[in-house]
Amino acid sequence: MEKEVNGKIFEKVFFAEENELFWVRLNEVLELHKEENPLRCAEILDFIGRYANHRPNEVTLSHYKNADLSALTLQYLESAVRQKMPLSVLQCLIILDIAFECSNQRNQKGYERCVAVWRQLLQKNIQVKNAIQEREYLHNYSYLWRNKSQYEAFASAFDLL
């Protein structure tokens, strides 16, 4: 995807009303994948969020401050968890970051939904897909765990300390 995009088409996608057509077309693409591959939908939304915030190559999940993007991404991750699909460590961090942002925005319903998704996620369904990248994200987002021992336990379980 990155090779096909220069970032300009996502420049104001979150904040401009004239981008309604973009969201309609995006929804058509997501509809193609949502049942069989909801993780692909989450990846597409993550990609768009990074470009919309002009941070495509940074170790960041800042685009999940956008409540609409967060809710939509969580919907697809929740579907993947229900289907017992293997999630990457990065996708697990996305769930935790959405929970963090919901908590900061006092969105109790969103927070509880994230917690429910997290509780359904089985450790055997979490995989390291890119150890270098996921180690970096895990380190930078260690604050998503309530205490250091929970973070260390998670990181150790996937050999990412």
C-alpha atoms as a printed R data frame, in Angstrom:
    type eleno elety resid chain resno       x       y      z
1   ATOM     1    CA   MET     A     1   0.000   0.000  0.000
2   ATOM     2    CA   GLU     A     2   2.684   2.491  1.022
3   ATOM     3    CA   LYS     A     3   4.282   2.358 -2.407
4   ATOM     4    CA   GLU     A     4   1.029   3.402 -4.088
5   ATOM     5    CA   VAL     A     5   0.324   6.449 -1.949
6   ATOM     6    CA   ASN     A     6   2.060   9.753 -1.494
7   ATOM     7    CA   GLY     A     7  -0.067  10.750  1.497
8   ATOM     8    CA   LYS     A     8  -1.862  13.661 -0.144
9   ATOM     9    CA   ILE     A     9  -5.137  11.807 -0.675
10  ATOM    10    CA   PHE     A    10  -5.371  11.327  3.109
11  ATOM    11    CA   GLU     A    11  -4.271  14.843  3.996
12  ATOM    12    CA   LYS     A    12  -7.531  16.058  5.551
13  ATOM    13    CA   VAL     A    13  -9.583  12.900  5.587
14  ATOM    14    CA   PHE     A    14 -10.556  13.153  9.265
15  ATOM    15    CA   PHE     A    15 -11.528  16.793  9.298
16  ATOM    16    CA   ALA     A    16 -12.949  17.789  5.925
17  ATOM    17    CA   GLU     A    17 -16.588  17.335  5.052
18  ATOM    18    CA   GLU     A    18 -15.777  17.091  1.343
19  ATOM    19    CA   ASN     A    19 -14.166  13.731  2.005
20  ATOM    20    CA   GLU     A    20 -17.515  11.983  2.375
21  ATOM    21    CA   LEU     A    21 -16.968  10.319 -1.006
22  ATOM    22    CA   PHE     A    22 -13.637   8.980  0.257
23  ATOM    23    CA   TRP     A    23 -15.369   7.288  3.226
24  ATOM    24    CA   VAL     A    24 -18.066   5.855  0.963
25  ATOM    25    CA   ARG     A    25 -15.436   4.323 -1.309
26  ATOM    26    CA   LEU     A    26 -13.408   3.116  1.650
27  ATOM    27    CA   ASN     A    27 -16.491   1.428  3.070
28  ATOM    28    CA   GLU     A    28 -16.920  -0.413 -0.241
29  ATOM    29    CA   VAL     A    29 -13.357  -1.734  0.069
30  ATOM    30    CA   LEU     A    30 -13.832  -2.716  3.699
31  ATOM    31    CA   GLU     A    31 -17.053  -4.549  2.846
32  ATOM    32    CA   LEU     A    32 -15.037  -6.868  0.600
33  ATOM    33    CA   HIS     A    33 -12.881  -8.039  3.503
34  ATOM    34    CA   LYS     A    34 -14.923  -7.625  6.671
35  ATOM    35    CA   GLU     A    35 -16.266 -11.177  6.953
36  ATOM    36    CA   GLU     A    36 -13.329 -13.253  5.775
37  ATOM    37    CA   ASN     A    37 -10.428 -11.020  6.748
38  ATOM    38    CA   PRO     A    38 -11.321  -8.347  9.318
39  ATOM    39    CA   LEU     A    39  -7.627  -7.955 10.140
40  ATOM    40    CA   ARG     A    40  -7.083  -6.636  6.618
41  ATOM    41    CA   CYS     A    41  -9.704  -3.981  7.326
42  ATOM    42    CA   ALA     A    42  -7.891  -3.010 10.543
43  ATOM    43    CA   GLU     A    43  -4.599  -2.779  8.607
44  ATOM    44    CA   ILE     A    44  -6.184  -0.540  5.965
45  ATOM    45    CA   LEU     A    45  -7.602   1.782  8.633
46  ATOM    46    CA   ASP     A    46  -4.261   1.895 10.454
47  ATOM    47    CA   PHE     A    47  -2.524   2.815  7.201
48  ATOM    48    CA   ILE     A    48  -5.020   5.580  6.482
49  ATOM    49    CA   GLY     A    49  -4.784   6.915 10.028
50  ATOM    50    CA   ARG     A    50  -1.008   7.193  9.834
51  ATOM    51    CA   TYR     A    51  -1.162   9.136  6.571
52  ATOM    52    CA   ALA     A    52  -4.043  11.329  7.732
53  ATOM    53    CA   ASN     A    53  -1.911  12.391 10.707
54  ATOM    54    CA   HIS     A    54   1.172  12.846  8.501
55  ATOM    55    CA   ARG     A    55   3.110  10.240 10.494
56  ATOM    56    CA   PRO     A    56   3.284   7.184  8.226
57  ATOM    57    CA   ASN     A    57   6.797   6.087  9.153
58  ATOM    58    CA   GLU     A    58   6.829   6.869 12.871
59  ATOM    59    CA   VAL     A    59   6.358   4.566 15.811
60  ATOM    60    CA   THR     A    60   2.984   6.030 16.659
61  ATOM    61    CA   LEU     A    61  -0.588   5.078 17.391
62  ATOM    62    CA   SER     A    62  -1.664   8.719 17.743
63  ATOM    63    CA   HIS     A    63  -4.287   8.380 15.031
64  ATOM    64    CA   TYR     A    64  -6.419   6.333 17.449
65  ATOM    65    CA   LYS     A    65  -7.294   9.563 19.238
66  ATOM    66    CA   ASN     A    66  -9.852   9.892 16.438
67  ATOM    67    CA   ALA     A    67 -12.955   8.285 17.937
68  ATOM    68    CA   ASP     A    68 -14.485   7.314 14.588
69  ATOM    69    CA   LEU     A    69 -11.330   5.551 13.426
70  ATOM    70    CA   SER     A    70 -10.932   3.857 16.806
71  ATOM    71    CA   ALA     A    71 -14.471   2.534 16.899
72  ATOM    72    CA   LEU     A    72 -14.267   1.211 13.360
73  ATOM    73    CA   THR     A    73 -10.857  -0.400 13.876
74  ATOM    74    CA   LEU     A    74 -11.989  -1.979 17.136
75  ATOM    75    CA   GLN     A    75 -15.022  -3.440 15.353
76  ATOM    76    CA   TYR     A    76 -12.743  -5.307 12.937
77  ATOM    77    CA   LEU     A    77 -10.298  -6.401 15.627
78  ATOM    78    CA   GLU     A    78 -13.216  -7.637 17.727
79  ATOM    79    CA   SER     A    79 -14.475  -9.681 14.783
80  ATOM    80    CA   ALA     A    80 -11.010 -11.179 14.297
81  ATOM    81    CA   VAL     A    81 -10.780 -12.108 17.984
82  ATOM    82    CA   ARG     A    82 -14.212 -13.755 17.839
83  ATOM    83    CA   GLN     A    83 -13.051 -15.741 14.793
84  ATOM    84    CA   LYS     A    84  -9.893 -16.711 16.741
85  ATOM    85    CA   MET     A    85  -7.661 -15.217 14.057
86  ATOM    86    CA   PRO     A    86  -4.004 -14.654 14.972
87  ATOM    87    CA   LEU     A    87  -3.379 -11.031 15.954
88  ATOM    88    CA   SER     A    88   0.034  -9.431 15.852
89  ATOM    89    CA   VAL     A    89   1.520  -7.827 18.942
90  ATOM    90    CA   LEU     A    90   0.996  -4.487 17.183
91  ATOM    91    CA   GLN     A    91  -2.731  -5.210 16.807
92  ATOM    92    CA   CYS     A    92  -2.866  -6.020 20.524
93  ATOM    93    CA   LEU     A    93  -1.257  -2.659 21.228
94  ATOM    94    CA   ILE     A    94  -3.895  -1.009 19.069
95  ATOM    95    CA   ILE     A    95  -6.629  -2.525 21.256
96  ATOM    96    CA   LEU     A    96  -4.869  -1.292 24.397
97  ATOM    97    CA   ASP     A    97  -4.297   2.150 22.897
98  ATOM    98    CA   ILE     A    98  -7.943   2.480 21.919
99  ATOM    99    CA   ALA     A    99  -8.862   1.548 25.506
100 ATOM   100    CA   PHE     A   100  -6.407   4.185 26.762
101 ATOM   101    CA   GLU     A   101  -7.866   6.848 24.471
102 ATOM   102    CA   CYS     A   102 -11.444   5.901 25.412
103 ATOM   103    CA   SER     A   103 -10.489   6.252 29.060
104 ATOM   104    CA   ASN     A   104  -8.944   9.684 28.424
105 ATOM   105    CA   GLN     A   105 -12.033  10.787 26.503
106 ATOM   106    CA   ARG     A   106 -14.304   9.439 29.263
107 ATOM   107    CA   ASN     A   107 -15.889   7.065 26.760
108 ATOM   108    CA   GLN     A   108 -16.947   4.351 29.195
109 ATOM   109    CA   LYS     A   109 -18.805   2.285 26.602
110 ATOM   110    CA   GLY     A   110 -15.792   2.239 24.266
111 ATOM   111    CA   TYR     A   111 -13.462   1.396 27.129
112 ATOM   112    CA   GLU     A   112 -15.637  -1.506 28.293
113 ATOM   113    CA   ARG     A   113 -15.822  -2.826 24.735
114 ATOM   114    CA   CYS     A   114 -12.014  -2.796 24.498
115 ATOM   115    CA   VAL     A   115 -11.723  -4.634 27.804
116 ATOM   116    CA   ALA     A   116 -14.219  -7.245 26.588
117 ATOM   117    CA   VAL     A   117 -12.227  -7.756 23.371
118 ATOM   118    CA   TRP     A   118  -8.976  -8.026 25.351
119 ATOM   119    CA   ARG     A   119 -10.487 -10.636 27.674
120 ATOM   120    CA   GLN     A   120 -11.623 -12.770 24.728
121 ATOM   121    CA   LEU     A   121  -8.153 -12.694 23.178
122 ATOM   122    CA   LEU     A   122  -6.243 -15.902 23.805
123 ATOM   123    CA   GLN     A   123  -2.470 -15.711 24.216
124 ATOM   124    CA   LYS     A   124  -2.047 -18.557 21.739
125 ATOM   125    CA   ASN     A   125  -3.728 -16.326 19.124
126 ATOM   126    CA   ILE     A   126  -1.118 -13.581 19.493
127 ATOM   127    CA   GLN     A   127   1.872 -13.737 17.188
128 ATOM   128    CA   VAL     A   128   5.009 -11.736 16.625
129 ATOM   129    CA   LYS     A   129   4.886 -10.798 12.959
130 ATOM   130    CA   ASN     A   130   7.703  -8.237 12.848
131 ATOM   131    CA   ALA     A   131   9.923  -8.578 15.932
132 ATOM   132    CA   ILE     A   132  11.981  -5.426 15.365
133 ATOM   133    CA   GLN     A   133   8.971  -3.187 14.792
134 ATOM   134    CA   GLU     A   134   6.837  -4.765 17.493
135 ATOM   135    CA   ARG     A   135   9.641  -4.573 20.079
136 ATOM   136    CA   GLU     A   136   9.952  -0.845 19.356
137 ATOM   137    CA   TYR     A   137   6.203  -0.250 19.595
138 ATOM   138    CA   LEU     A   138   5.967  -2.349 22.742
139 ATOM   139    CA   HIS     A   139   8.741  -0.341 24.380
140 ATOM   140    CA   ASN     A   140   7.267   3.024 23.350
141 ATOM   141    CA   TYR     A   141   3.791   2.050 24.495
142 ATOM   142    CA   SER     A   142   4.751   0.277 27.724
143 ATOM   143    CA   TYR     A   143   2.660   2.856 29.627
144 ATOM   144    CA   LEU     A   144  -0.499   1.137 28.329
145 ATOM   145    CA   TRP     A   145  -0.033  -1.465 31.061
146 ATOM   146    CA   ARG     A   146  -1.012  -0.467 34.566
147 ATOM   147    CA   ASN     A   147   2.250  -1.640 36.036
148 ATOM   148    CA   LYS     A   148   5.709  -2.631 34.914
149 ATOM   149    CA   SER     A   149   5.340  -6.303 35.851
150 ATOM   150    CA   GLN     A   150   2.282  -6.747 33.564
151 ATOM   151    CA   TYR     A   151   4.198  -5.135 30.710
152 ATOM   152    CA   GLU     A   152   7.277  -7.286 31.346
153 ATOM   153    CA   ALA     A   153   5.185 -10.461 31.508
154 ATOM   154    CA   PHE     A   154   3.570  -9.668 28.159
155 ATOM   155    CA   ALA     A   155   6.868  -8.709 26.516
156 ATOM   156    CA   SER     A   156   8.608 -11.805 27.897
157 ATOM   157    CA   ALA     A   157   5.868 -14.112 26.677
158 ATOM   158    CA   PHE     A   158   6.686 -13.021 23.126
159 ATOM   159    CA   ASP     A   159  10.457 -12.607 23.596
160 ATOM   160    CA   LEU     A   160  10.252  -8.852 22.981
161 ATOM   161    CA   LEU     A   161  12.031  -7.445 26.046
